[in-house]
XYZ file of C-alpha atoms in Angstrom:
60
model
C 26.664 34.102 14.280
C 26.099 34.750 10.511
C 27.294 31.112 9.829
C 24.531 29.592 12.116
C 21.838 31.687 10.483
C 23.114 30.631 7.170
C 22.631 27.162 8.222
C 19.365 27.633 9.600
C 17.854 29.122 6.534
C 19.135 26.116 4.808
C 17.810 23.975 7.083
C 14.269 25.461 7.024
C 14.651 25.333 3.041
C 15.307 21.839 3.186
C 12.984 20.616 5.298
C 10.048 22.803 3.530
C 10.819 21.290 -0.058
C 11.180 18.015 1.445
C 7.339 18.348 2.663
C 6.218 19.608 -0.334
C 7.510 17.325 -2.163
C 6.552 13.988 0.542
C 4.954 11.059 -1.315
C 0.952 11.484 -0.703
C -0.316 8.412 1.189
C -2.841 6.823 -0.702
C -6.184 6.309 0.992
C -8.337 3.355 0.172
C -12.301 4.216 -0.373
C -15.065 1.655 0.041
C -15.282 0.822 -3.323
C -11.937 -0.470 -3.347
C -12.131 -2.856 -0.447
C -15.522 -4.073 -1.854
C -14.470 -5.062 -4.914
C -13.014 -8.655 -5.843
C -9.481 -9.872 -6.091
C -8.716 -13.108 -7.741
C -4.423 -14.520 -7.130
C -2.967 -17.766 -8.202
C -2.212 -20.020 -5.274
C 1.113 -21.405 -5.464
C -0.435 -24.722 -3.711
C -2.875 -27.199 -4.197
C -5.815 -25.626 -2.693
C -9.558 -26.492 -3.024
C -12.801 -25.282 -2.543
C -15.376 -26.844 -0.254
C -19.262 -26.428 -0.095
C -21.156 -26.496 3.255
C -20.977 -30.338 3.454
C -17.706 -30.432 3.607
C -17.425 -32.243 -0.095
C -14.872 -30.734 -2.823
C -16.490 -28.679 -5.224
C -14.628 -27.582 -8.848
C -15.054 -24.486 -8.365
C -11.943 -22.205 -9.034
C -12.640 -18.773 -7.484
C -14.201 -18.188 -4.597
């Protein structure tokens, strides 16, 4: 019986540190998902205005 208790107190310590210790999920505000991102394409891509016509533009 004393084994099982020992085991259980170690299990409960475990478990507690591992909680404290869990990564924190990171939470994204509205700022963030406002702001702009710019990546390189790894393709030939283009930009095209409202006619349909290639523009130079880089970004969008």
């Amino acid at each position: 019986m004393k084994l099982k208790r020992v085991w259980l107190v170690k299990l409960i310590f475990v478990l507690a540190f591992a909680i404290i210790l869990a990564p924190k999920a990171k939470t994204t505000t509205a700022s963030d998902a406002d702001k702009p991102f710019y990546k390189n394409a790894m393709v030939n891509t283009y930009v095209y205005d409202e006619k349909g016509k290639r523009t130079k533009d880089k970004k969008i």
